[in-house]
Coordinates of C-alpha atoms and ligand atoms in Angstrom, one line a residue:
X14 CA -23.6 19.8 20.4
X15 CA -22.3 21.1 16.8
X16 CA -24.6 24.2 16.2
X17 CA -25.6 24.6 12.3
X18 CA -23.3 27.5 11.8
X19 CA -20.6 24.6 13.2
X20 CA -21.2 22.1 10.8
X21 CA -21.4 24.6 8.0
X22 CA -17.5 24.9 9.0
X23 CA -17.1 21.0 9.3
X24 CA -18.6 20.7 5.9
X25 CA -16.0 22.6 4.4
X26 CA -13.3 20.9 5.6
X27 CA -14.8 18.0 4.7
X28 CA -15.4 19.2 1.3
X29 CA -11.9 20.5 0.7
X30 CA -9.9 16.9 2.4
X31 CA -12.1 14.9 -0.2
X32 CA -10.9 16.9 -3.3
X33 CA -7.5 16.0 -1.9
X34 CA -8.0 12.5 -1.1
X35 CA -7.6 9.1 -4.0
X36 CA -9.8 6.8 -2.5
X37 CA -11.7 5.3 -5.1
X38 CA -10.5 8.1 -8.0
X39 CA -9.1 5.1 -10.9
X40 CA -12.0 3.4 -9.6
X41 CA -15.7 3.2 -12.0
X42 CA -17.2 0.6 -10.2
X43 CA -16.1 0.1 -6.3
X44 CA -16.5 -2.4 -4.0
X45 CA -16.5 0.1 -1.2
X46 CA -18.1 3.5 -1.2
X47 CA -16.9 5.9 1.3
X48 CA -19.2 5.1 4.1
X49 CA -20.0 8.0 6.5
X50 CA -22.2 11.4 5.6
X51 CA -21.5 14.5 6.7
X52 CA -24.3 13.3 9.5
X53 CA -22.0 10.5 10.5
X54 CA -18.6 12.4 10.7
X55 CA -20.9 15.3 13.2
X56 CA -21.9 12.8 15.7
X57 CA -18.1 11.3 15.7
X58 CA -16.8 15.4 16.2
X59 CA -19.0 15.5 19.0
X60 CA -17.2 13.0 20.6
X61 CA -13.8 13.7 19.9
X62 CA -14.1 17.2 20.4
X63 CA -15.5 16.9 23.6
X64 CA -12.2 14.9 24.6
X65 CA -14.0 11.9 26.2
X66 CA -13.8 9.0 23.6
X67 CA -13.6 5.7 25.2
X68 CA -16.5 3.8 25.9
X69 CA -19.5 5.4 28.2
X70 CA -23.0 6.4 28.0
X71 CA -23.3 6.7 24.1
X72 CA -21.9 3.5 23.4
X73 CA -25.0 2.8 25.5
X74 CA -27.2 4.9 23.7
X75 CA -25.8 2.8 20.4
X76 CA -26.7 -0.6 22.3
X77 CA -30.6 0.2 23.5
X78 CA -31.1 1.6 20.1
X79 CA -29.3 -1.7 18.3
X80 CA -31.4 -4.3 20.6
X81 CA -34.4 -2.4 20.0
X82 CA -34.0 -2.2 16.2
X83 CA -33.4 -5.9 15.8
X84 CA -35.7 -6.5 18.4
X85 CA -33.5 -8.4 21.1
X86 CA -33.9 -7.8 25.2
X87 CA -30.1 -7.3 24.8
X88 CA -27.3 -6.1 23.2
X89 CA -23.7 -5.5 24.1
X90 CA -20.7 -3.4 21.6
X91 CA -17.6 -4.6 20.9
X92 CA -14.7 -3.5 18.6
X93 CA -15.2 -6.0 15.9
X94 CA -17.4 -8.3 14.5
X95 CA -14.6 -11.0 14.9
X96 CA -14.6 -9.9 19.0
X97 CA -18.5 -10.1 19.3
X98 CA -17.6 -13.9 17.8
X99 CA -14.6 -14.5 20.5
X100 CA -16.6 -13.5 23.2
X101 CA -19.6 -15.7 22.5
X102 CA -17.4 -18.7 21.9
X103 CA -15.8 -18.7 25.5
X104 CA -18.8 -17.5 27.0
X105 CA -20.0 -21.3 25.8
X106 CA -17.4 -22.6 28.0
X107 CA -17.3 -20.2 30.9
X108 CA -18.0 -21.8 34.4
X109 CA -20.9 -19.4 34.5
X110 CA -22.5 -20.5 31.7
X111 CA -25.5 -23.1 32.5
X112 CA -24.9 -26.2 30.4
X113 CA -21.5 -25.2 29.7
X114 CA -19.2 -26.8 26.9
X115 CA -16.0 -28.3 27.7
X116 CA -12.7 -27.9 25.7
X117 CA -13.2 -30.6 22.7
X118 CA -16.7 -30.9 21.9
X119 CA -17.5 -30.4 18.5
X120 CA -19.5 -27.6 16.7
X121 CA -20.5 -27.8 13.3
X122 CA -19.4 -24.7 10.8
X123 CA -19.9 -24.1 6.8
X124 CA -17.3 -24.7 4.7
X125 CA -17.8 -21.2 3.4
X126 CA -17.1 -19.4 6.1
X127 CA -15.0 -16.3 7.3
X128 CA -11.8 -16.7 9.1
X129 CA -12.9 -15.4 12.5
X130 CA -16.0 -17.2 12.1
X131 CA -14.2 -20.5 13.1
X132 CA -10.9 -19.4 14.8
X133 CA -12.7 -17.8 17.8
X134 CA -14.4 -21.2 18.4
X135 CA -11.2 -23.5 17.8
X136 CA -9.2 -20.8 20.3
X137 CA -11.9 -21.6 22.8
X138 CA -10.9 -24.9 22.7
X139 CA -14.0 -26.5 20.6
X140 CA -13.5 -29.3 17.8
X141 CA -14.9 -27.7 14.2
X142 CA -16.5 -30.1 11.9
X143 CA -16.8 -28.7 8.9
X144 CA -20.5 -28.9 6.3
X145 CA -21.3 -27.9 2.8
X146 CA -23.5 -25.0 2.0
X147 CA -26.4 -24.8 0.0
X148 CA -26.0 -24.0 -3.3
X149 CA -29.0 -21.5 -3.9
X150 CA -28.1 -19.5 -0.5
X151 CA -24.6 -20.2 0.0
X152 CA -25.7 -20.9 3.7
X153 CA -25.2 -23.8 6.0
X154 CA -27.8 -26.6 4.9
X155 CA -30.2 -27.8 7.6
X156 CA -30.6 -31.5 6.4
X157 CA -27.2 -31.5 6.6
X158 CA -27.3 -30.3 10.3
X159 CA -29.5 -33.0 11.0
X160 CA -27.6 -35.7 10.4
X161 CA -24.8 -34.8 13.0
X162 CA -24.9 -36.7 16.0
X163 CA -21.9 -36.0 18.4
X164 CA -22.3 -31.9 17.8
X165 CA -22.7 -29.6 20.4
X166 CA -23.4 -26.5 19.1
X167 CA -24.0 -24.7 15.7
X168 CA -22.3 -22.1 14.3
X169 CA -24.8 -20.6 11.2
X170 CA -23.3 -17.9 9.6
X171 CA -26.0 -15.8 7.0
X172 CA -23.7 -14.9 4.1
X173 CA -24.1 -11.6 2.5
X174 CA -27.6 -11.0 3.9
X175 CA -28.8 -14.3 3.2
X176 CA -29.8 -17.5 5.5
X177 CA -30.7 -20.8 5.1
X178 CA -34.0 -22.0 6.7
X179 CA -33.2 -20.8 10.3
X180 CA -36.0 -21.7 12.5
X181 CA -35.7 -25.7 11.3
X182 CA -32.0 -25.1 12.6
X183 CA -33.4 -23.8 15.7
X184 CA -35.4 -26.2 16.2
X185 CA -33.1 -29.1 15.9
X186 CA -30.5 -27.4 18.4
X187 CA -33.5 -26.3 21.3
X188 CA -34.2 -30.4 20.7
X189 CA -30.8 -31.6 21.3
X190 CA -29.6 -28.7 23.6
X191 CA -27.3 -27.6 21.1
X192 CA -26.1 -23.8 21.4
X193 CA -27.0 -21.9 18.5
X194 CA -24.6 -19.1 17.3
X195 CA -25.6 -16.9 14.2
X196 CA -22.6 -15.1 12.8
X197 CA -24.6 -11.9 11.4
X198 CA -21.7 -10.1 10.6
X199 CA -23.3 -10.1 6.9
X200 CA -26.9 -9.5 7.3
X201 CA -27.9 -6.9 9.5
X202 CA -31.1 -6.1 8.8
X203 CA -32.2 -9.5 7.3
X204 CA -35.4 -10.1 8.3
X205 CA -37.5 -14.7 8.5
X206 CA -40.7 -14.5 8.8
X207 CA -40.3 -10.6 10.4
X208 CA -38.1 -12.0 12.9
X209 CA -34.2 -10.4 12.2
X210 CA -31.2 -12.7 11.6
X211 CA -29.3 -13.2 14.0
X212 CA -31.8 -13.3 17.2
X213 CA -32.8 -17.3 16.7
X214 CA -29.6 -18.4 18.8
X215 CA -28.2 -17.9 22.1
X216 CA -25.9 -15.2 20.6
X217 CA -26.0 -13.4 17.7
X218 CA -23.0 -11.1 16.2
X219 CA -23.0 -8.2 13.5
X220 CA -19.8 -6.4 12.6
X221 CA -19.8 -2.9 11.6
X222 CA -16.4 -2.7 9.5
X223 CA -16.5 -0.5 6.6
X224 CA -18.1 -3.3 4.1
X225 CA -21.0 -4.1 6.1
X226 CA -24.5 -2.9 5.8
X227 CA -23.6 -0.5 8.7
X228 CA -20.4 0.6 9.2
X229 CA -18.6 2.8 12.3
X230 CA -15.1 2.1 10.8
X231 CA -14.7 -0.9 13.0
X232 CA -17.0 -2.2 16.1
X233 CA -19.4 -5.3 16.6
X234 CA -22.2 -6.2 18.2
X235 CA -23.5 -9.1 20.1
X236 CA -27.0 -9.8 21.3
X237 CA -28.3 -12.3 23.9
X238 CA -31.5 -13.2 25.6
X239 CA -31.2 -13.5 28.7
X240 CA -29.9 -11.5 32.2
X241 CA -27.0 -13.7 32.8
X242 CA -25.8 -14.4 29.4
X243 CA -25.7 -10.3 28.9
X244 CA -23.7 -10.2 32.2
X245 CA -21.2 -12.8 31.6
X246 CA -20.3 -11.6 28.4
X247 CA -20.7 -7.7 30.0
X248 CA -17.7 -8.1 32.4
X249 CA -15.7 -10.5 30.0
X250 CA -15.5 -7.8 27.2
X251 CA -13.5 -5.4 29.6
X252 CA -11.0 -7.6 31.7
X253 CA -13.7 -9.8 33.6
X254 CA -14.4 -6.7 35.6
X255 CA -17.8 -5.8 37.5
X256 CA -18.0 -2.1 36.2
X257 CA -21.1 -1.5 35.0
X258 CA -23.0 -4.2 36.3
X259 CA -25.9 -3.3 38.7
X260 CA -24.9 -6.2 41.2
X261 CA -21.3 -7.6 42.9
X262 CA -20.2 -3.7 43.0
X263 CA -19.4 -3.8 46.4
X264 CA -15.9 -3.5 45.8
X265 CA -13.9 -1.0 43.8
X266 CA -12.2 -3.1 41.4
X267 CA -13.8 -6.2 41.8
X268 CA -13.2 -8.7 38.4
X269 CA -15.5 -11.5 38.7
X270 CA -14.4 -13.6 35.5
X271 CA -12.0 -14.2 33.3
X272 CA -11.4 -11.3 30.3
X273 CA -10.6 -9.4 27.1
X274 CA -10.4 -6.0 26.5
X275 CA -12.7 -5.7 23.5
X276 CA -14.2 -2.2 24.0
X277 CA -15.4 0.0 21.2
X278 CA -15.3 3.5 21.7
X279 CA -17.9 6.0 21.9
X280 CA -16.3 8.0 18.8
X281 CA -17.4 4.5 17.2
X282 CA -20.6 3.7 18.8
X283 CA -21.9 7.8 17.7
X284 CA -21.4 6.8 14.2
X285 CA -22.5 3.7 14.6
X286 CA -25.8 5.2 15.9
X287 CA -26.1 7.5 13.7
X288 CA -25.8 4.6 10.7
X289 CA -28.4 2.8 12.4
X290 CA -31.2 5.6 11.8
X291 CA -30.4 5.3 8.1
X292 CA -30.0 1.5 7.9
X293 CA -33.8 0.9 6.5
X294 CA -33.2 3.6 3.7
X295 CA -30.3 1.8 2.6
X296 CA -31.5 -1.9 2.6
X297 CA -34.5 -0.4 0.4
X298 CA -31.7 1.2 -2.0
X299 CA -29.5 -1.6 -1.8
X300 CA -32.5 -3.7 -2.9
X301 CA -33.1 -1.8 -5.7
X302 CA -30.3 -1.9 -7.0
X303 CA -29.8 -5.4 -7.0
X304 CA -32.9 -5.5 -9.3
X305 CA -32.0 -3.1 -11.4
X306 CA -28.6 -5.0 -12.1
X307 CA -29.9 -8.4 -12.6
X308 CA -32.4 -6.5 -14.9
X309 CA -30.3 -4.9 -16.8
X310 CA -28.0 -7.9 -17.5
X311 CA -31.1 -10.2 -18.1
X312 CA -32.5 -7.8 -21.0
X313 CA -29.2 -7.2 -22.6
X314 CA -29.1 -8.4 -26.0
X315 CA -25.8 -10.0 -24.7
X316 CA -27.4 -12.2 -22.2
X317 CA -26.6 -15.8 -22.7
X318 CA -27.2 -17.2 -18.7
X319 CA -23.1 -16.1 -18.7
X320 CA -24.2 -15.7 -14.6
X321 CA -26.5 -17.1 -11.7
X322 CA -26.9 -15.1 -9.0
X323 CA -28.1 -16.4 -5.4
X324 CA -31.6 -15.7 -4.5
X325 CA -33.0 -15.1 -0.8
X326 CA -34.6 -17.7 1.4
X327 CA -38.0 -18.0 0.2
X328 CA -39.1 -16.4 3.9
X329 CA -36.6 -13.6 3.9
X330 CA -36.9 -10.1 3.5
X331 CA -32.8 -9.8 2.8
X332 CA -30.8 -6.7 3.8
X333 CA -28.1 -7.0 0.7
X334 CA -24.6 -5.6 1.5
X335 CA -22.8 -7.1 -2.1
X336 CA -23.7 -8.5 -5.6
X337 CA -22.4 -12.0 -5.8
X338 CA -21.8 -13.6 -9.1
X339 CA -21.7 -16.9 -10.3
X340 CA -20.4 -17.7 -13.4
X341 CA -21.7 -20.5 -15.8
X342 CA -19.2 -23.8 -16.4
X343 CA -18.5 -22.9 -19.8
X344 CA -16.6 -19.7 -18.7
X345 CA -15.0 -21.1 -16.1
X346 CA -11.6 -21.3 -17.9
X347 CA -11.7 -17.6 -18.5
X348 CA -12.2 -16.9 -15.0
X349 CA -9.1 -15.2 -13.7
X350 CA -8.7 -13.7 -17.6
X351 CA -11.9 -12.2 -17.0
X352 CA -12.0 -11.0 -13.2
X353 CA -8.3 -9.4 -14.5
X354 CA -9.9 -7.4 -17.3
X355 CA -12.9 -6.2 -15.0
X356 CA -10.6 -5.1 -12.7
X357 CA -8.6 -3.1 -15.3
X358 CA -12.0 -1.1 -16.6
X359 CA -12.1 0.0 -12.8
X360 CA -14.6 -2.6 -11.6
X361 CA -13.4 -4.3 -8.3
X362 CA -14.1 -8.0 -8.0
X363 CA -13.4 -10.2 -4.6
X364 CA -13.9 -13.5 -3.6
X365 CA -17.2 -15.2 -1.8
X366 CA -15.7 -14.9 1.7
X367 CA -12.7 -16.5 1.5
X368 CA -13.8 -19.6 -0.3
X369 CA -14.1 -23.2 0.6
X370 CA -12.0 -22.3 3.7
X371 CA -10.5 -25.7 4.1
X372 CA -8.3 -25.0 0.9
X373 CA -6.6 -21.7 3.2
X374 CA -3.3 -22.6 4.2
X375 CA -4.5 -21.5 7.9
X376 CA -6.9 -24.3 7.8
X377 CA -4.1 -26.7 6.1
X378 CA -2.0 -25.6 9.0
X379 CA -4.4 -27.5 11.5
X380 CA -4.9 -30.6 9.2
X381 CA -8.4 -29.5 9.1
X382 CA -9.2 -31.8 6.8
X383 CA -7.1 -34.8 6.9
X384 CA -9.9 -36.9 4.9
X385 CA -9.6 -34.5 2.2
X386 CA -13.4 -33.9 1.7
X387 CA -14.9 -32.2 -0.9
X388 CA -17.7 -29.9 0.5
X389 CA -18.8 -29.6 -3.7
X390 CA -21.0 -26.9 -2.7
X391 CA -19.1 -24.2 -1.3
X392 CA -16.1 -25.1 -3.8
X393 CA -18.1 -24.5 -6.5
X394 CA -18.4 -20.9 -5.1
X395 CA -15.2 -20.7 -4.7
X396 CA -14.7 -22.0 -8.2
X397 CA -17.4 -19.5 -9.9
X398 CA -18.0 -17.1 -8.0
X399 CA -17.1 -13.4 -7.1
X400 CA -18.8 -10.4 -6.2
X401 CA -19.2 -6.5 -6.8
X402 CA -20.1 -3.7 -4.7
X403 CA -23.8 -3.1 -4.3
X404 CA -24.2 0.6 -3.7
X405 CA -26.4 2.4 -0.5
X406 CA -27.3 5.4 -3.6
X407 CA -29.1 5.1 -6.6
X408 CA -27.2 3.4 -9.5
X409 CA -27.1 5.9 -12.4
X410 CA -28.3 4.7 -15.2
X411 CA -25.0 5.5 -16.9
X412 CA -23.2 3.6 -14.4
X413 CA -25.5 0.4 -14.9
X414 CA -24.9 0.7 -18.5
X415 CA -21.2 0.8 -18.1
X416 CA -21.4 -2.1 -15.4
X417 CA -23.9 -4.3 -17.8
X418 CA -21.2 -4.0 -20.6
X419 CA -18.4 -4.6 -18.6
X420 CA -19.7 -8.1 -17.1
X421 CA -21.3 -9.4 -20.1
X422 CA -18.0 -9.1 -22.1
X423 CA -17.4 -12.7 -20.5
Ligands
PLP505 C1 -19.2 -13.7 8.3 C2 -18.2 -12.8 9.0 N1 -18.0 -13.0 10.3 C3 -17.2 -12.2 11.0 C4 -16.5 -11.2 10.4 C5 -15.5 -10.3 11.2 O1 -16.0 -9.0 11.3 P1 -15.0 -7.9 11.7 O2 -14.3 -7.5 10.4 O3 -15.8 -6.7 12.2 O4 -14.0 -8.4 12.7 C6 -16.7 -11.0 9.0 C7 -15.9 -9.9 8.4 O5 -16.0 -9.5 7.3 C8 -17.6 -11.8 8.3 O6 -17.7 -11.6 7.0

């Protein structure tokens, strides 16, 4: 353990690489803040200094604290966010797995979606049909869910803290024994009806790279309900090994299934941990900052409904990690003009995800969309719509008057 007198040391160095460092310096209004405290970058010296960084007991730690936070009986830590989504699609098709899926059924995804939201699934060997979002939460739409026939399992992904009404898609995949996946690589923290996002389905998965509301650098977690879903996924995240396991280690090295190597490190998982305590502070920040930016913009004396800006599931209590923007028709030609000049003043724009994802050339690639459907919803995000950073401190009010002027010069 760092004494005080330690990290009195560790804060100066700290102090003297930042003066040295550009990150961010032509920036005024980032996407990205730097994301650890001088708390964080402590619990990560511990483990490296103590020589013994791969993954052990305070991954562990990480994973009893994570389930316990977002209230699930289990939770397992991977190195990514796009991992904890490649290990629950072939655990859907693993000969372990009760009721398992076989190479070409078909699962149902948003349009709007994130690359390794999909890929994962397709890798696995499943079929992707592809739905539009809804327009108010950018999120899959359940009536639209409803109407599939030949599906067998769901993919839901809760953009940028979001979700659309998630216990009406529960309930339509427990009735027609559809496995439920929710992609909660955006929204840890989000809370339906006091339940968190992303512990409806069979799996849930949260990312920790740098953008998300938590952040270890990179790392991923997946939770699951029950004994044998944890275990299956357990031994495939390190080579389909036992290790670890309370049961079948009779034998030395004993691998039981087929595997990945997707394990995070403990250097990770100690920062990660040491996020988590903080996670509730930040969502309340985040929150208000949102407010005060839509506030601000609304009681400018330049306000002309230039924007709309999506609003949370009536039942949510949303854990915000960006600021997404859309902007009215009558701009639309200025877009890129606009998005250009933001970015010169030192305000960083990116798109929604990547988009309608059937235009990306990977999806082109596998004739995705053959029929060349529209999905007008989630192009019209990708047609309006950006976002900005939504910062974890305080905005200042001269930073939200600089930010206020800056969009409204639409
Ligand atoms: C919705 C969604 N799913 C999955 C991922 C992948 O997470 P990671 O970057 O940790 O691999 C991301 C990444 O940003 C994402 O936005």
């Amino acid at each position: 353990m760092l004494s005080n007198k330690d990290k009195k040391f560790l804060e100066k160095i700290i102090n003297k690489l930042s003066k040295l460092d550009n990150f961010n310096k032509n920036t005024n209004y980032p996407l990205l803040e730097k994301g650890f405290t001088n708390e964080d970058i402590f619990s990560g010296a511990e483990v490296l200094l103590s020589k013994k960084i791969t993954m052990s007991n305070i991954t562990k730690k990480f994973e009893k604290a994570f389930a316990k936070y977002v209230g699930s009986k289990y939770a397992l830590m991977v190195n990514s966010g796009s991992s904890a989504n490649l290990l629950s699609s072939f655990a859907l098709l693993n000969p372990k797995k009760k009721n398992r899926l076989k190479s070409g059924d078909t699962f149902v995804i948003p349009a709007l979606c994130w690359s390794t939201s999909l890929w994962p699934f397709v890798q696995a060997g499943l079929k992707p049909k592809f739905l539009d979002v809804d327009i108010k939460t950018f999120c899959l739409d359940d009536k639209l869910i409803k109407k599939e026939k030949n599906i067998k399992a769901i993919v839901n992904l809760h953009i940028l803290g979001n979700c659309s009404n998630i216990l009406e898609i529960q309930k339509f995949a427990k009735k027609n024994r559809l496995f439920l996946i929710e992609d909660t690589c955006e929204a840890l923290g989000s809370k339906y009806k006091s339940k968190f996002l992303g512990t409806f389905g069979d799996f849930g998965t949260y990312s920790f790279y740098y953008s998300h509301q938590i952040t270890s650098g990179e790392g991923g977690m997946i939770v699951c309900k029950s004994k044998e879903d944890y275990e299956l996924i357990h031994s495939m995240r390190a080579h389909g090994w036992d290790r670890g396991l309370a049961k079948n280690n009779k034998k030395n090295f004993n691998f039981i299934n087929s595997g990945f190597n997707l394990r995070p490190l403990d250097l990770t998982a100690a920062i990660g941990l040491s996020q988590l305590k903080r996670l509730n502070k930040m969502i309340k920040i985040r929150a208000q900052n949102r407010k005060l930016i839509i506030n601000a913009l609304k009681n400018s004396k330049y306000w002309k409904d230039q924007f709309s800006f999506f609003e949370p599931n009536n039942n949510l209590n949303p854990s915000w990690f960006g600021f997404p923007i859309l902007i009215d028709n009558k701009y639309l030609k200025f877009k890129q003009k606009y998005l250009n000049y933001l970015n010169s003043c030192g305000v960083e724009t990116r798109p929604i995800l990547s988009g309608n994802f059937l235009n990306q050339p990977s999806a082109k690639l596998y004739g995705f969309n053959k029929k060349n459907e529209k999905f007008k919803n989630s192009q019209d995000i990708e047609d309006r719509g950006f976002f900005i950073g939504l910062p974890t401190k305080e905005i200042s009010f001269n930073t939200l008057k600089f930010l206020t002027e800056k969009l409204l010069k639409i």
